[in-house]
Amino acid sequence: MHESVYADFKAAFVASFASQRVGDPLQEDTDIGPIATEQGRADLVEQVGRAVEAGAQVLTGCEVLPGEGYFYSPGIIEVAAEQQSAEVFSEEMFGPVAMLFKTANLSDAIELANATSFGLGSVIFTQDRVEAERAASELEAGATFVNSMVASDPRLPFGGVKRSGYGRELSVEGMREFMNLKTVSMTDL
């Protein structure tokens, strides 16, 4: 997050996460359902623990919730610049945990985002078209979303780069990933 808006964004981000309702995904008033598996939740707990050991600060959430099911409170981890090289900060987390980084400018933000070996989706929130176009061009990800969250759409190809998958799913391009084309050549029969 760019340092000029960091404090305001951080406050709003934390408030948003803290207000999320965790529960039965079949209930309309639920925002966040459970983690898919017990191991998935255990992995998330371990990753957050290593992040905290490396110096990150939990701003909200990041707790196993009681009851039946693999529930975990949505959380935010704040990462200081000197902690960004720790291994845990270049791992994918499969659960409701966001990491918040402060950067000096767009160049620093793009450099930090590209430093990971993963690249499924990226997001930039901006009102500046030049920034949006630069981020879309320079971010190393299978998809870049401007002013919206990463989401798959059956009309568009979806997939990552680097260690975030091979090929594409969805749309015509995705269908072609699952086809084997066959060439048949016949000469005078």
PDB file of N, CA, C and O in Angstrom, residues 66-105:
ATOM      1  N   PRO A  66     -13.968 -21.586  17.733  1.00  0.00           N
ATOM      2  CA  PRO A  66     -14.494 -22.812  18.336  1.00  0.00           C
ATOM      3  C   PRO A  66     -15.703 -23.339  17.567  1.00  0.00           C
ATOM      4  O   PRO A  66     -16.310 -22.631  16.776  1.00  0.00           O
ATOM      5  N   GLY A  67     -16.013 -24.591  17.827  1.00  0.00           N
ATOM      6  CA  GLY A  67     -17.193 -25.201  17.236  1.00  0.00           C
ATOM      7  C   GLY A  67     -16.844 -26.206  16.165  1.00  0.00           C
ATOM      8  O   GLY A  67     -15.678 -26.411  15.824  1.00  0.00           O
ATOM      9  N   GLU A  68     -17.879 -26.845  15.657  1.00  0.00           N
ATOM     10  CA  GLU A  68     -17.699 -27.855  14.633  1.00  0.00           C
ATOM     11  C   GLU A  68     -17.389 -27.185  13.295  1.00  0.00           C
ATOM     12  O   GLU A  68     -17.990 -26.190  12.930  1.00  0.00           O
ATOM     13  N   GLY A  69     -16.433 -27.717  12.577  1.00  0.00           N
ATOM     14  CA  GLY A  69     -16.020 -27.129  11.304  1.00  0.00           C
ATOM     15  C   GLY A  69     -14.657 -26.489  11.447  1.00  0.00           C
ATOM     16  O   GLY A  69     -14.161 -26.270  12.550  1.00  0.00           O
ATOM     17  N   TYR A  70     -14.057 -26.166  10.322  1.00  0.00           N
ATOM     18  CA  TYR A  70     -12.689 -25.638  10.303  1.00  0.00           C
ATOM     19  C   TYR A  70     -12.713 -24.124  10.111  1.00  0.00           C
ATOM     20  O   TYR A  70     -12.231 -23.601   9.130  1.00  0.00           O
ATOM     21  N   PHE A  71     -13.305 -23.463  11.093  1.00  0.00           N
ATOM     22  CA  PHE A  71     -13.493 -22.016  11.002  1.00  0.00           C
ATOM     23  C   PHE A  71     -12.256 -21.266  11.474  1.00  0.00           C
ATOM     24  O   PHE A  71     -11.550 -21.691  12.393  1.00  0.00           O
ATOM     25  N   TYR A  72     -12.014 -20.133  10.833  1.00  0.00           N
ATOM     26  CA  TYR A  72     -10.842 -19.302  11.113  1.00  0.00           C
ATOM     27  C   TYR A  72     -11.254 -17.859  10.883  1.00  0.00           C
ATOM     28  O   TYR A  72     -11.834 -17.527   9.843  1.00  0.00           O
ATOM     29  N   SER A  73     -10.974 -17.010  11.844  1.00  0.00           N
ATOM     30  CA  SER A  73     -11.408 -15.615  11.707  1.00  0.00           C
ATOM     31  C   SER A  73     -10.560 -14.886  10.672  1.00  0.00           C
ATOM     32  O   SER A  73      -9.334 -15.002  10.667  1.00  0.00           O
ATOM     33  N   PRO A  74     -11.217 -14.138   9.765  1.00  0.00           N
ATOM     34  CA  PRO A  74     -10.461 -13.401   8.752  1.00  0.00           C
ATOM     35  C   PRO A  74      -9.494 -12.433   9.414  1.00  0.00           C
ATOM     36  O   PRO A  74      -9.847 -11.743  10.360  1.00  0.00           O
ATOM     37  N   GLY A  75      -8.269 -12.427   8.916  1.00  0.00           N
ATOM     38  CA  GLY A  75      -7.246 -11.627   9.568  1.00  0.00           C
ATOM     39  C   GLY A  75      -6.359 -10.860   8.619  1.00  0.00           C
ATOM     40  O   GLY A  75      -6.297 -11.143   7.424  1.00  0.00           O
ATOM     41  N   ILE A  76      -5.671  -9.904   9.190  1.00  0.00           N
ATOM     42  CA  ILE A  76      -4.707  -9.086   8.452  1.00  0.00           C
ATOM     43  C   ILE A  76      -3.391  -9.110   9.209  1.00  0.00           C
ATOM     44  O   ILE A  76      -3.351  -8.919  10.428  1.00  0.00           O
ATOM     45  N   ILE A  77      -2.312  -9.346   8.468  1.00  0.00           N
ATOM     46  CA  ILE A  77      -0.964  -9.317   9.015  1.00  0.00           C
ATOM     47  C   ILE A  77      -0.243  -8.123   8.419  1.00  0.00           C
ATOM     48  O   ILE A  77      -0.159  -7.992   7.204  1.00  0.00           O
ATOM     49  N   GLU A  78       0.281  -7.245   9.276  1.00  0.00           N
ATOM     50  CA  GLU A  78       1.066  -6.095   8.813  1.00  0.00           C
ATOM     51  C   GLU A  78       2.536  -6.484   8.792  1.00  0.00           C
ATOM     52  O   GLU A  78       3.063  -7.005   9.765  1.00  0.00           O
ATOM     53  N   VAL A  79       3.167  -6.220   7.663  1.00  0.00           N
ATOM     54  CA  VAL A  79       4.556  -6.612   7.448  1.00  0.00           C
ATOM     55  C   VAL A  79       5.415  -5.368   7.260  1.00  0.00           C
ATOM     56  O   VAL A  79       5.178  -4.584   6.350  1.00  0.00           O
ATOM     57  N   ALA A  80       6.412  -5.192   8.107  1.00  0.00           N
ATOM     58  CA  ALA A  80       7.336  -4.064   7.980  1.00  0.00           C
ATOM     59  C   ALA A  80       8.339  -4.348   6.864  1.00  0.00           C
ATOM     60  O   ALA A  80       8.609  -5.500   6.529  1.00  0.00           O
ATOM     61  N   ALA A  81       8.903  -3.304   6.309  1.00  0.00           N
ATOM     62  CA  ALA A  81       9.834  -3.426   5.178  1.00  0.00           C
ATOM     63  C   ALA A  81      10.987  -4.374   5.475  1.00  0.00           C
ATOM     64  O   ALA A  81      11.362  -5.190   4.635  1.00  0.00           O
ATOM     65  N   GLU A  82      11.530  -4.314   6.671  1.00  0.00           N
ATOM     66  CA  GLU A  82      12.689  -5.151   7.000  1.00  0.00           C
ATOM     67  C   GLU A  82      12.310  -6.628   7.157  1.00  0.00           C
ATOM     68  O   GLU A  82      13.176  -7.493   7.200  1.00  0.00           O
ATOM     69  N   GLN A  83      11.026  -6.944   7.211  1.00  0.00           N
ATOM     70  CA  GLN A  83      10.578  -8.328   7.363  1.00  0.00           C
ATOM     71  C   GLN A  83      10.183  -8.969   6.032  1.00  0.00           C
ATOM     72  O   GLN A  83       9.929 -10.160   5.971  1.00  0.00           O
ATOM     73  N   GLN A  84      10.140  -8.192   4.981  1.00  0.00           N
ATOM     74  CA  GLN A  84       9.589  -8.674   3.720  1.00  0.00           C
ATOM     75  C   GLN A  84      10.417  -9.763   3.055  1.00  0.00           C
ATOM     76  O   GLN A  84       9.917 -10.462   2.186  1.00  0.00           O
ATOM     77  N   SER A  85      11.654  -9.959   3.473  1.00  0.00           N
ATOM     78  CA  SER A  85      12.474 -11.000   2.863  1.00  0.00           C
ATOM     79  C   SER A  85      12.289 -12.348   3.555  1.00  0.00           C
ATOM     80  O   SER A  85      12.792 -13.363   3.078  1.00  0.00           O
ATOM     81  N   ALA A  86      11.575 -12.392   4.670  1.00  0.00           N
ATOM     82  CA  ALA A  86      11.344 -13.659   5.369  1.00  0.00           C
ATOM     83  C   ALA A  86      10.561 -14.608   4.465  1.00  0.00           C
ATOM     84  O   ALA A  86       9.655 -14.202   3.734  1.00  0.00           O
ATOM     85  N   GLU A  87      10.909 -15.877   4.524  1.00  0.00           N
ATOM     86  CA  GLU A  87      10.330 -16.888   3.635  1.00  0.00           C
ATOM     87  C   GLU A  87       8.804 -16.911   3.671  1.00  0.00           C
ATOM     88  O   GLU A  87       8.147 -17.026   2.643  1.00  0.00           O
ATOM     89  N   VAL A  88       8.225 -16.769   4.832  1.00  0.00           N
ATOM     90  CA  VAL A  88       6.775 -16.884   4.963  1.00  0.00           C
ATOM     91  C   VAL A  88       6.031 -15.832   4.132  1.00  0.00           C
ATOM     92  O   VAL A  88       4.896 -16.040   3.717  1.00  0.00           O
ATOM     93  N   PHE A  89       6.674 -14.724   3.853  1.00  0.00           N
ATOM     94  CA  PHE A  89       5.996 -13.656   3.124  1.00  0.00           C
ATOM     95  C   PHE A  89       5.989 -13.878   1.615  1.00  0.00           C
ATOM     96  O   PHE A  89       5.424 -13.085   0.873  1.00  0.00           O
ATOM     97  N   SER A  90       6.596 -14.961   1.179  1.00  0.00           N
ATOM     98  CA  SER A  90       6.549 -15.276  -0.245  1.00  0.00           C
ATOM     99  C   SER A  90       5.790 -16.580  -0.483  1.00  0.00           C
ATOM    100  O   SER A  90       5.914 -17.193  -1.518  1.00  0.00           O
ATOM    101  N   GLU A  91       4.993 -16.990   0.497  1.00  0.00           N
ATOM    102  CA  GLU A  91       4.173 -18.194   0.372  1.00  0.00           C
ATOM    103  C   GLU A  91       2.733 -17.806   0.078  1.00  0.00           C
ATOM    104  O   GLU A  91       2.278 -16.728   0.450  1.00  0.00           O
ATOM    105  N   GLU A  92       2.022 -18.727  -0.563  1.00  0.00           N
ATOM    106  CA  GLU A  92       0.587 -18.533  -0.767  1.00  0.00           C
ATOM    107  C   GLU A  92      -0.140 -19.003   0.484  1.00  0.00           C
ATOM    108  O   GLU A  92       0.168 -20.046   1.033  1.00  0.00           O
ATOM    109  N   MET A  93      -1.108 -18.210   0.921  1.00  0.00           N
ATOM    110  CA  MET A  93      -1.960 -18.602   2.046  1.00  0.00           C
ATOM    111  C   MET A  93      -3.338 -18.901   1.479  1.00  0.00           C
ATOM    112  O   MET A  93      -3.933 -18.062   0.796  1.00  0.00           O
ATOM    113  N   PHE A  94      -3.844 -20.091   1.784  1.00  0.00           N
ATOM    114  CA  PHE A  94      -5.157 -20.476   1.290  1.00  0.00           C
ATOM    115  C   PHE A  94      -6.162 -20.384   2.432  1.00  0.00           C
ATOM    116  O   PHE A  94      -6.525 -21.370   3.063  1.00  0.00           O
ATOM    117  N   GLY A  95      -6.561 -19.172   2.703  1.00  0.00           N
ATOM    118  CA  GLY A  95      -7.513 -18.898   3.768  1.00  0.00           C
ATOM    119  C   GLY A  95      -7.708 -17.403   3.873  1.00  0.00           C
ATOM    120  O   GLY A  95      -7.075 -16.622   3.160  1.00  0.00           O
ATOM    121  N   PRO A  96      -8.572 -16.982   4.777  1.00  0.00           N
ATOM    122  CA  PRO A  96      -8.933 -15.560   4.869  1.00  0.00           C
ATOM    123  C   PRO A  96      -7.899 -14.719   5.611  1.00  0.00           C
ATOM    124  O   PRO A  96      -8.170 -14.172   6.682  1.00  0.00           O
ATOM    125  N   VAL A  97      -6.682 -14.661   5.064  1.00  0.00           N
ATOM    126  CA  VAL A  97      -5.616 -13.862   5.667  1.00  0.00           C
ATOM    127  C   VAL A  97      -5.012 -12.970   4.595  1.00  0.00           C
ATOM    128  O   VAL A  97      -4.618 -13.446   3.529  1.00  0.00           O
ATOM    129  N   ALA A  98      -4.946 -11.685   4.879  1.00  0.00           N
ATOM    130  CA  ALA A  98      -4.310 -10.725   3.975  1.00  0.00           C
ATOM    131  C   ALA A  98      -3.047 -10.203   4.633  1.00  0.00           C
ATOM    132  O   ALA A  98      -2.999 -10.024   5.850  1.00  0.00           O
ATOM    133  N   MET A  99      -2.039  -9.978   3.816  1.00  0.00           N
ATOM    134  CA  MET A  99      -0.813  -9.358   4.314  1.00  0.00           C
ATOM    135  C   MET A  99      -0.791  -7.918   3.809  1.00  0.00           C
ATOM    136  O   MET A  99      -1.087  -7.661   2.645  1.00  0.00           O
ATOM    137  N   LEU A 100      -0.454  -7.011   4.685  1.00  0.00           N
ATOM    138  CA  LEU A 100      -0.447  -5.586   4.364  1.00  0.00           C
ATOM    139  C   LEU A 100       0.991  -5.080   4.411  1.00  0.00           C
ATOM    140  O   LEU A 100       1.686  -5.221   5.415  1.00  0.00           O
ATOM    141  N   PHE A 101       1.434  -4.525   3.292  1.00  0.00           N
ATOM    142  CA  PHE A 101       2.789  -3.997   3.150  1.00  0.00           C
ATOM    143  C   PHE A 101       2.709  -2.508   2.821  1.00  0.00           C
ATOM    144  O   PHE A 101       1.891  -2.115   2.001  1.00  0.00           O
ATOM    145  N   LYS A 102       3.591  -1.722   3.403  1.00  0.00           N
ATOM    146  CA  LYS A 102       3.676  -0.304   3.048  1.00  0.00           C
ATOM    147  C   LYS A 102       4.814  -0.129   2.057  1.00  0.00           C
ATOM    148  O   LYS A 102       5.920  -0.628   2.267  1.00  0.00           O
ATOM    149  N   THR A 103       4.535   0.579   0.947  1.00  0.00           N
ATOM    150  CA  THR A 103       5.568   0.867  -0.043  1.00  0.00           C
ATOM    151  C   THR A 103       5.622   2.370  -0.283  1.00  0.00           C
ATOM    152  O   THR A 103       4.651   3.084  -0.044  1.00  0.00           O
ATOM    153  N   ALA A 104       6.754   2.836  -0.787  1.00  0.00           N
ATOM    154  CA  ALA A 104       6.949   4.268  -1.007  1.00  0.00           C
ATOM    155  C   ALA A 104       6.207   4.762  -2.242  1.00  0.00           C
ATOM    156  O   ALA A 104       5.752   5.906  -2.284  1.00  0.00           O
ATOM    157  N   ASN A 105       6.089   3.894  -3.260  1.00  0.00           N
ATOM    158  CA  ASN A 105       5.485   4.339  -4.512  1.00  0.00           C
ATOM    159  C   ASN A 105       5.083   3.126  -5.344  1.00  0.00           C
ATOM    160  O   ASN A 105       5.282   1.979  -4.931  1.00  0.00           O
TER     161      ASN A 105
END
